[in-house]
Amino acid sequence: MALWGGRFSQAADDRFKQFNDSLPFDYRLAEQDIIGSVAWSKALVTVNVLSAQEQAALEAALNELLAEVRSAPEAILSSDAEDIHSWVEQKLIGQVGDLGKKLHTGRSRNDQVATDLKLWCKGEVEVLLAAVRELQQALVLTAEQNQDAVMPGYTHLQRAQPVTFAHWSLAYVEMLARDESRLQDAFNRMNTSPLGAGALAGTAYPIDRDQLAGWLGFSAATRNSLDSVSDRDHVLELLSIASISMIHLSRFAEDMIFFNSGESGFIELSDRVTSGSSLMPQKKNPDALELIRGKCGRVQGALTGIMMTLKGLPLAYNKDMQEDKEGIFDALDTWLDCLHMAALVLDGIQVRRPRCQEAAQQGYANATELADYLVAKGIPFREAHHIVGAAVLGAIQQGKALEALSLETLKAFSPVIEEDVYPALSLASCLEKRCAKGGVAPSQVAFAIADAKGRLGM
């Protein structure tokens, strides 16, 4: 029986029921609905709606139901209940009879679902925070193991200046650290309880909502009943954070796909995260990374969807808001899977140091070093830039690297160039000079690794 049937003289059309029912996806809120119901039963004792004995009986029955849900959550789907709130109430009435009908006193499905979803989101934040930190730790370990792996850095996908594979890994640690910070901030903002806000105007019973919030693990109760039942900012924030983080993961995947390509050959991926071709026996495809890159759009689509759903809604609750759940359930599941998969990809990676170094020595990645050398000899940088550009052009015409040009040839571009130019053009010199904080100098990379390990408790 529907929770709202008394007003109606006709049964709902089966097609409408199928269209309207949310149990096929909001069954995932079963635990939260039961936990919220236990807390509400305690609140009803404080306003003399329930006796202590009645509350104890309800709590015992709800705890039995919670154990049942935890052991087989998908068994809920065999029910024809409209939503998870109806299912919990029907099961409770089946266990304790008419006493179960008293539990909903002073409560609405509007504040109930808002509470359930916030509780679920809080739990997911904790899981996601752990996964984000685990991936950061995997990247730090990768950096630690590859401090000596020199490779080209890129701008515009053109070889720019030499970096190390460790420095590249640490760049993604920084991105994920910001994702972690955003999750923590979002958790703090969502940590208020809507329960007791009723349908839109608050509950008619003098319940201490801050006490109720504390029982549920919230820091406080929400301040406005209209906002409480219609607020889905926590959904928007989590989807926004997921979308940003998935951009980071997609860029990570794209870099790795490029590094793994035959044209680069900087890394080899483990067989555990690659697949073959049904036609070409030689292929080893980076499917795990391609799927991470592909799923980025899926998560961003969920964010766009809920923004469009909410943008024109009047206060307070509207059934449109039922659309908040499928998107966030799928998006956060997808983000979590991608975080775990990225860590798995790193677990079996092999960095091909000789090939990385060979590539770093190509493309005139030490051109800036020659310009800095000229600056040290008293030539203004803009003039030095022009001189080095001409030198690079001459080297290209001869098919040689800058450091392979004779001193006589180099002096033709600038007479201040002496024999001491050659050490300045080495890869080691290129790295060591970048010794300011955040640079690619080995000392800075080692410092960054130690600092990251400290932050991550490694």
Coordinates of C-alpha atoms in Angstrom, one line a residue:
M1 CA 0.0 0.0 0.0
A2 CA 1.3 3.5 -0.9
L3 CA 2.1 5.9 1.9
W4 CA -0.2 8.5 0.4
G5 CA -3.3 6.5 -0.7
G6 CA -6.0 7.9 1.5
R7 CA -6.7 10.9 -0.6
F8 CA -7.2 8.9 -3.8
S9 CA -10.3 7.0 -5.0
Q10 CA -8.5 5.3 -8.0
A11 CA -5.4 3.1 -8.0
A12 CA -2.4 4.4 -9.9
D13 CA -2.0 3.2 -13.4
D14 CA 0.7 0.5 -13.6
R15 CA 2.6 2.5 -16.2
F16 CA 2.6 5.6 -13.9
K17 CA 3.7 3.4 -10.9
Q18 CA 6.6 2.1 -12.9
F19 CA 7.5 5.6 -14.0
N20 CA 7.1 7.0 -10.5
D21 CA 8.7 4.4 -8.4
S22 CA 12.3 5.0 -7.2
L23 CA 13.0 1.7 -5.4
P24 CA 15.1 0.3 -8.3
F25 CA 17.8 2.8 -7.5
D26 CA 17.1 4.4 -4.0
Y27 CA 17.3 0.9 -2.4
R28 CA 20.9 1.9 -2.0
L29 CA 19.8 4.3 0.8
A30 CA 18.3 1.4 2.9
E31 CA 20.9 1.5 5.6
Q32 CA 20.7 5.3 5.9
D33 CA 16.9 5.2 6.0
I34 CA 17.0 2.7 8.8
I35 CA 19.6 4.6 10.8
G36 CA 17.6 7.8 10.4
S37 CA 14.5 6.0 11.5
V38 CA 16.2 4.8 14.7
A39 CA 17.3 8.3 15.5
W40 CA 13.8 9.7 14.8
S41 CA 12.2 7.1 17.1
K42 CA 14.5 8.4 19.9
A43 CA 13.4 12.0 19.1
L44 CA 9.7 10.9 19.3
V45 CA 10.3 9.7 22.9
T46 CA 11.5 13.2 23.9
V47 CA 8.2 14.7 22.8
N48 CA 6.0 11.9 24.3
V49 CA 4.8 10.4 21.0
L50 CA 6.5 7.1 21.8
S51 CA 7.2 5.5 25.2
A52 CA 10.7 4.2 26.0
Q53 CA 9.4 0.7 25.6
E54 CA 7.8 1.4 22.2
Q55 CA 11.0 3.0 21.0
A56 CA 13.1 0.0 22.2
A57 CA 10.8 -2.3 20.3
L58 CA 11.0 -0.2 17.2
E59 CA 14.8 0.1 17.5
A60 CA 15.2 -3.7 17.9
A61 CA 13.1 -4.3 14.8
L62 CA 14.9 -1.7 12.8
N63 CA 18.3 -3.2 13.8
E64 CA 17.1 -6.6 12.7
L65 CA 16.1 -5.1 9.4
L66 CA 19.5 -3.4 9.1
A67 CA 21.3 -6.7 9.5
E68 CA 19.0 -8.2 6.8
V69 CA 19.8 -5.3 4.4
R70 CA 23.5 -5.6 5.0
S71 CA 23.5 -9.3 4.3
A72 CA 21.5 -9.1 1.1
P73 CA 20.9 -5.5 -0.1
E74 CA 19.6 -6.3 -3.5
A75 CA 16.8 -8.5 -2.1
I76 CA 14.9 -5.3 -1.6
L77 CA 14.4 -5.1 -5.4
S78 CA 11.9 -8.0 -5.3
S79 CA 9.4 -5.7 -3.5
D80 CA 6.8 -3.7 -5.2
A81 CA 7.2 -0.8 -2.8
E82 CA 7.3 2.7 -4.2
D83 CA 10.6 3.8 -2.7
I84 CA 13.0 2.8 0.1
H85 CA 11.0 4.7 2.7
S86 CA 7.8 2.8 1.9
W87 CA 9.8 -0.5 2.0
V88 CA 11.3 0.2 5.4
E89 CA 7.9 1.2 6.8
Q90 CA 6.1 -1.8 5.4
K91 CA 8.8 -4.2 6.7
L92 CA 8.6 -2.5 10.1
I93 CA 4.8 -2.8 10.3
G94 CA 5.2 -6.4 9.3
Q95 CA 7.4 -7.0 12.3
V96 CA 5.8 -4.9 15.0
G97 CA 2.3 -4.3 13.8
D98 CA 0.5 -1.0 14.4
L99 CA 3.4 0.3 16.4
G100 CA 5.3 0.7 13.2
K101 CA 2.7 3.1 11.9
K102 CA 3.6 5.6 14.7
L103 CA 7.2 6.1 13.5
H104 CA 6.4 8.5 10.7
T105 CA 4.7 11.0 13.1
G106 CA 6.0 14.5 12.5
R107 CA 8.3 13.4 9.6
S108 CA 8.0 13.7 5.9
R109 CA 9.5 11.8 3.1
N110 CA 11.0 15.2 2.0
D111 CA 13.2 15.6 5.1
Q112 CA 13.7 11.8 5.2
V113 CA 15.2 11.5 1.7
A114 CA 17.2 14.6 2.2
T115 CA 18.7 13.1 5.4
D116 CA 19.2 9.7 3.8
L117 CA 21.1 11.2 0.8
K118 CA 23.3 13.4 3.0
L119 CA 24.2 10.4 5.2
W120 CA 25.0 8.4 2.1
C121 CA 27.1 11.2 0.6
K122 CA 29.0 11.6 3.8
G123 CA 29.9 7.9 3.8
E124 CA 31.0 8.1 0.2
V125 CA 33.2 11.0 0.9
E126 CA 35.1 8.9 3.4
V127 CA 35.5 6.1 0.9
L128 CA 36.6 8.5 -1.8
L129 CA 39.1 10.3 0.4
A130 CA 40.8 7.0 1.1
A131 CA 40.9 6.1 -2.6
V132 CA 42.3 9.5 -3.5
R133 CA 45.0 9.2 -0.9
E134 CA 45.8 5.7 -2.0
L135 CA 46.4 6.9 -5.6
Q136 CA 48.6 9.7 -4.3
Q137 CA 50.6 7.2 -2.4
A138 CA 51.0 5.0 -5.5
L139 CA 52.2 8.1 -7.4
V140 CA 54.7 9.0 -4.7
L141 CA 56.1 5.4 -4.7
T142 CA 56.4 5.6 -8.5
A143 CA 58.2 8.9 -8.2
E144 CA 60.5 7.5 -5.5
Q145 CA 61.5 4.6 -7.8
N146 CA 62.1 6.8 -10.9
Q147 CA 64.0 9.8 -9.6
D148 CA 66.8 9.1 -12.1
A149 CA 64.5 8.5 -15.1
V150 CA 65.1 11.6 -17.3
M151 CA 62.5 12.2 -20.0
P152 CA 61.3 15.1 -22.1
G153 CA 58.8 17.5 -20.7
Y154 CA 56.2 18.8 -23.2
T155 CA 54.4 22.0 -24.1
H156 CA 52.0 21.9 -27.1
L157 CA 52.9 18.2 -27.2
Q158 CA 56.4 19.3 -28.5
R159 CA 59.5 18.4 -26.5
A160 CA 60.3 21.4 -24.3
Q161 CA 62.7 20.9 -21.4
P162 CA 64.0 17.7 -19.7
V163 CA 62.2 16.6 -16.5
T164 CA 62.1 13.3 -14.7
F165 CA 59.4 10.6 -14.5
A166 CA 59.4 11.3 -10.8
H167 CA 58.6 15.0 -11.4
W168 CA 55.8 14.0 -13.7
S169 CA 54.3 11.6 -11.1
L170 CA 54.4 14.3 -8.5
A171 CA 52.4 16.7 -10.7
Y172 CA 49.5 14.4 -10.4
V173 CA 50.0 14.1 -6.6
E174 CA 49.4 17.8 -6.5
M175 CA 46.2 17.6 -8.6
L176 CA 44.8 14.8 -6.4
A177 CA 45.8 16.7 -3.2
R178 CA 43.5 19.5 -4.4
D179 CA 40.7 16.9 -5.1
E180 CA 41.2 15.7 -1.5
S181 CA 41.0 19.2 -0.1
R182 CA 37.8 19.9 -2.1
L183 CA 36.2 16.6 -0.7
Q184 CA 37.1 17.7 2.8
D185 CA 35.6 21.1 2.3
A186 CA 32.4 19.6 0.8
F187 CA 32.1 17.2 3.7
N188 CA 32.2 20.1 6.2
R189 CA 29.4 21.9 4.3
M190 CA 27.2 18.9 4.0
N191 CA 27.6 18.0 7.6
T192 CA 24.2 19.4 8.7
S193 CA 21.0 17.4 9.3
P194 CA 17.7 18.1 7.5
L195 CA 15.8 15.7 9.7
G196 CA 12.9 17.5 11.4
A197 CA 12.4 20.0 8.6
G198 CA 9.2 18.1 7.7
A199 CA 7.7 18.5 4.3
L200 CA 8.8 22.1 4.0
A201 CA 7.7 24.1 7.1
G202 CA 9.3 22.1 9.9
T203 CA 7.9 19.6 12.3
A204 CA 4.9 20.3 14.5
Y205 CA 6.7 18.6 17.5
P206 CA 9.2 20.5 19.7
I207 CA 12.1 18.1 18.8
D208 CA 15.6 19.2 19.6
R209 CA 16.9 19.0 16.1
D210 CA 20.6 19.7 17.1
Q211 CA 20.4 16.7 19.5
L212 CA 18.9 14.6 16.7
A213 CA 21.6 15.8 14.3
G214 CA 24.2 14.6 16.8
W215 CA 22.7 11.2 17.1
L216 CA 23.1 10.9 13.3
G217 CA 26.7 12.1 13.3
F218 CA 26.0 15.5 11.9
S219 CA 27.7 18.6 13.4
A220 CA 24.4 20.5 13.6
A221 CA 20.9 20.8 12.3
T222 CA 20.1 22.8 9.2
R223 CA 18.7 26.4 9.8
N224 CA 15.8 26.7 7.4
S225 CA 13.2 24.1 6.7
L226 CA 12.5 25.3 3.1
D227 CA 16.1 25.1 2.2
S228 CA 16.6 21.8 4.1
V229 CA 14.3 19.8 2.0
S230 CA 15.2 21.4 -1.4
D231 CA 19.0 21.7 -0.9
R232 CA 21.0 19.5 -3.2
D233 CA 24.2 21.5 -3.1
H234 CA 26.0 18.5 -1.6
V235 CA 25.1 16.5 -4.7
L236 CA 26.3 19.4 -7.0
E237 CA 29.5 19.8 -5.1
L238 CA 30.3 16.1 -5.1
L239 CA 29.6 15.8 -8.8
S240 CA 31.7 18.9 -9.4
I241 CA 34.6 17.5 -7.5
A242 CA 34.2 14.2 -9.2
S243 CA 34.2 15.9 -12.6
I244 CA 37.4 17.9 -11.8
S245 CA 39.1 14.8 -10.5
M246 CA 38.1 12.8 -13.5
I247 CA 39.7 15.5 -15.7
H248 CA 42.9 14.9 -13.7
L249 CA 42.5 11.1 -14.2
S250 CA 41.8 11.6 -17.8
R251 CA 44.9 13.7 -18.3
F252 CA 46.9 11.1 -16.4
A253 CA 45.5 8.4 -18.7
E254 CA 46.2 10.4 -21.8
D255 CA 49.8 11.0 -20.8
M256 CA 50.3 7.3 -20.0
I257 CA 48.7 6.2 -23.3
F258 CA 51.1 8.6 -25.1
F259 CA 54.1 7.4 -23.1
N260 CA 53.1 3.8 -23.8
S261 CA 52.7 4.3 -27.6
G262 CA 55.2 2.9 -30.0
E263 CA 56.1 6.5 -31.0
S264 CA 57.2 7.3 -27.4
G265 CA 58.0 3.9 -25.8
F266 CA 58.8 5.5 -22.5
I267 CA 56.8 2.9 -20.4
E268 CA 55.4 -0.5 -20.7
L269 CA 52.1 -1.3 -19.0
S270 CA 51.4 -4.5 -17.1
D271 CA 49.6 -7.3 -18.9
R272 CA 47.1 -7.1 -16.0
V273 CA 45.7 -3.8 -17.3
T274 CA 45.9 -4.3 -21.1
S275 CA 44.2 -6.4 -23.7
G276 CA 44.9 -7.7 -27.1
S277 CA 43.4 -7.5 -30.5
S278 CA 41.0 -10.1 -32.0
L279 CA 42.8 -9.7 -35.3
M280 CA 46.3 -8.4 -34.8
P281 CA 48.3 -10.7 -32.6
Q282 CA 51.0 -8.2 -31.8
K283 CA 48.7 -5.6 -30.2
K284 CA 48.8 -4.7 -26.5
N285 CA 46.2 -2.1 -25.9
P286 CA 46.0 0.3 -23.0
D287 CA 42.3 -0.4 -22.4
A288 CA 42.3 0.5 -18.7
L289 CA 43.6 3.9 -19.4
E290 CA 41.3 4.5 -22.4
L291 CA 38.3 3.6 -20.2
I292 CA 39.4 6.0 -17.5
R293 CA 39.7 8.7 -20.2
G294 CA 36.3 7.7 -21.7
K295 CA 34.4 7.6 -18.4
C296 CA 35.3 11.2 -17.7
G297 CA 32.5 12.4 -19.9
R298 CA 30.1 10.1 -18.1
V299 CA 30.8 11.8 -14.8
Q300 CA 30.6 15.3 -16.3
G301 CA 27.3 14.4 -17.9
A302 CA 25.9 13.5 -14.5
L303 CA 26.9 17.0 -13.2
T304 CA 25.3 18.7 -16.2
G305 CA 22.1 16.7 -15.8
I306 CA 21.5 17.6 -12.2
M307 CA 22.4 21.3 -12.8
M308 CA 19.7 21.4 -15.5
T309 CA 17.2 19.6 -13.3
L310 CA 17.7 22.0 -10.4
K311 CA 18.1 25.3 -12.2
G312 CA 14.4 26.1 -12.6
L313 CA 12.9 24.5 -9.5
P314 CA 10.8 26.6 -7.1
L315 CA 11.0 26.0 -3.4
A316 CA 10.6 23.6 -1.8
Y317 CA 10.5 19.9 -2.8
N318 CA 9.5 18.8 -6.3
K319 CA 9.5 15.3 -7.7
D320 CA 12.1 16.4 -10.3
M321 CA 14.6 16.0 -7.4
Q322 CA 14.1 12.3 -7.6
E323 CA 16.5 12.6 -10.5
D324 CA 19.4 13.4 -8.1
K325 CA 20.2 9.8 -7.2
E326 CA 20.9 7.8 -10.3
G327 CA 23.4 10.3 -11.5
I328 CA 25.4 10.7 -8.3
F329 CA 25.3 7.0 -7.6
D330 CA 26.7 6.2 -11.0
A331 CA 29.2 9.1 -11.1
L332 CA 30.7 8.4 -7.7
D333 CA 30.9 4.6 -8.4
T334 CA 32.6 5.5 -11.7
W335 CA 35.1 7.9 -10.0
L336 CA 35.9 5.4 -7.3
D337 CA 36.5 2.6 -9.9
C338 CA 38.8 4.9 -11.9
L339 CA 40.8 5.9 -8.8
H340 CA 41.4 2.2 -8.0
M341 CA 42.2 1.4 -11.7
A342 CA 44.7 4.2 -12.0
A343 CA 46.5 2.8 -8.9
L344 CA 46.5 -0.6 -10.4
V345 CA 48.0 0.7 -13.6
L346 CA 50.9 2.2 -11.7
D347 CA 51.4 -1.0 -9.7
G348 CA 52.9 -2.8 -12.7
I349 CA 54.4 0.0 -14.8
Q350 CA 57.9 -0.3 -16.2
V351 CA 59.8 2.9 -17.1
R352 CA 62.2 2.4 -20.0
R353 CA 65.0 4.7 -18.9
P354 CA 67.3 4.5 -22.0
R355 CA 64.5 5.4 -24.3
C356 CA 63.3 8.2 -22.0
Q357 CA 66.9 9.6 -21.9
E358 CA 67.3 9.3 -25.6
A359 CA 64.1 11.3 -26.2
A360 CA 65.2 13.9 -23.6
Q361 CA 68.4 14.5 -25.6
Q362 CA 66.5 15.1 -28.8
G363 CA 64.4 18.1 -29.7
Y364 CA 66.9 20.7 -28.5
A365 CA 65.5 20.6 -25.0
N366 CA 68.7 22.3 -23.7
A367 CA 68.2 25.4 -25.8
T368 CA 67.1 27.4 -22.7
E369 CA 70.3 26.4 -21.0
L370 CA 72.3 27.9 -23.8
A371 CA 70.3 31.1 -23.5
D372 CA 70.9 31.2 -19.7
Y373 CA 74.6 30.6 -20.4
L374 CA 74.7 33.7 -22.6
V375 CA 72.8 35.7 -20.0
A376 CA 75.5 34.7 -17.5
K377 CA 78.0 36.1 -19.9
G378 CA 76.3 39.5 -19.9
I379 CA 74.0 39.2 -22.9
P380 CA 70.3 40.4 -22.3
F381 CA 67.9 37.5 -22.3
R382 CA 65.9 38.7 -25.3
E383 CA 69.0 39.0 -27.3
A384 CA 70.3 35.6 -26.0
H385 CA 66.9 34.1 -27.0
H386 CA 67.4 35.3 -30.6
I387 CA 71.0 34.0 -30.7
V388 CA 70.0 30.6 -29.5
G389 CA 67.1 30.4 -32.0
A390 CA 69.6 31.0 -34.8
A391 CA 71.9 28.3 -33.3
V392 CA 69.1 25.8 -33.1
L393 CA 68.2 26.5 -36.8
G394 CA 71.9 26.0 -37.7
A395 CA 72.0 22.7 -35.7
I396 CA 68.8 21.5 -37.5
Q397 CA 70.4 22.2 -40.8
Q398 CA 73.5 20.2 -39.9
G399 CA 71.4 17.4 -38.3
K400 CA 73.2 17.7 -35.0
A401 CA 72.3 18.4 -31.3
L402 CA 73.4 21.7 -29.9
E403 CA 76.0 20.0 -27.7
A404 CA 77.4 18.3 -30.8
L405 CA 78.2 21.5 -32.6
S406 CA 81.9 22.5 -32.5
L407 CA 83.1 25.4 -30.5
E408 CA 84.0 27.2 -33.7
T409 CA 80.5 26.8 -35.0
L410 CA 78.9 28.0 -31.7
K411 CA 81.2 31.0 -31.5
A412 CA 80.0 32.0 -34.9
F413 CA 76.6 32.7 -33.2
S414 CA 78.2 34.5 -30.3
P415 CA 81.8 35.2 -29.5
V416 CA 81.2 35.0 -25.8
I417 CA 80.7 31.2 -26.0
E418 CA 83.7 29.2 -24.7
E419 CA 84.6 25.6 -23.9
D420 CA 82.6 25.8 -20.6
V421 CA 79.4 25.8 -22.6
Y422 CA 79.4 22.0 -23.0
P423 CA 78.9 21.1 -19.3
A424 CA 76.1 23.7 -19.2
L425 CA 74.3 21.8 -22.1
S426 CA 74.3 18.4 -20.4
L427 CA 71.0 16.8 -19.2
A428 CA 72.4 16.8 -15.6
S429 CA 73.0 20.5 -15.8
C430 CA 69.6 21.2 -17.3
L431 CA 68.0 19.4 -14.3
E432 CA 70.2 20.7 -11.5
K433 CA 69.7 24.4 -12.4
R434 CA 66.0 24.1 -11.8
C435 CA 66.5 24.2 -8.0
A436 CA 63.9 26.6 -6.9
K437 CA 61.0 25.2 -5.0
G438 CA 58.8 23.0 -7.2
G439 CA 61.5 22.6 -9.8
V440 CA 62.9 19.5 -11.4
A441 CA 66.3 19.5 -9.8
P442 CA 67.0 16.1 -8.1
S443 CA 67.3 17.8 -4.7
Q444 CA 63.9 19.5 -5.2
V445 CA 62.3 16.3 -6.4
A446 CA 63.7 14.4 -3.4
F447 CA 62.4 17.1 -1.1
A448 CA 58.9 17.0 -2.8
I449 CA 58.8 13.2 -2.4
A450 CA 59.7 13.4 1.3
D451 CA 57.2 16.2 1.9
A452 CA 54.4 14.2 0.1
K453 CA 55.2 11.1 2.1
G454 CA 54.9 13.1 5.3
R455 CA 51.5 14.5 4.3
L456 CA 50.2 11.1 3.3
G457 CA 51.6 9.3 6.4
M458 CA 53.8 7.0 4.4

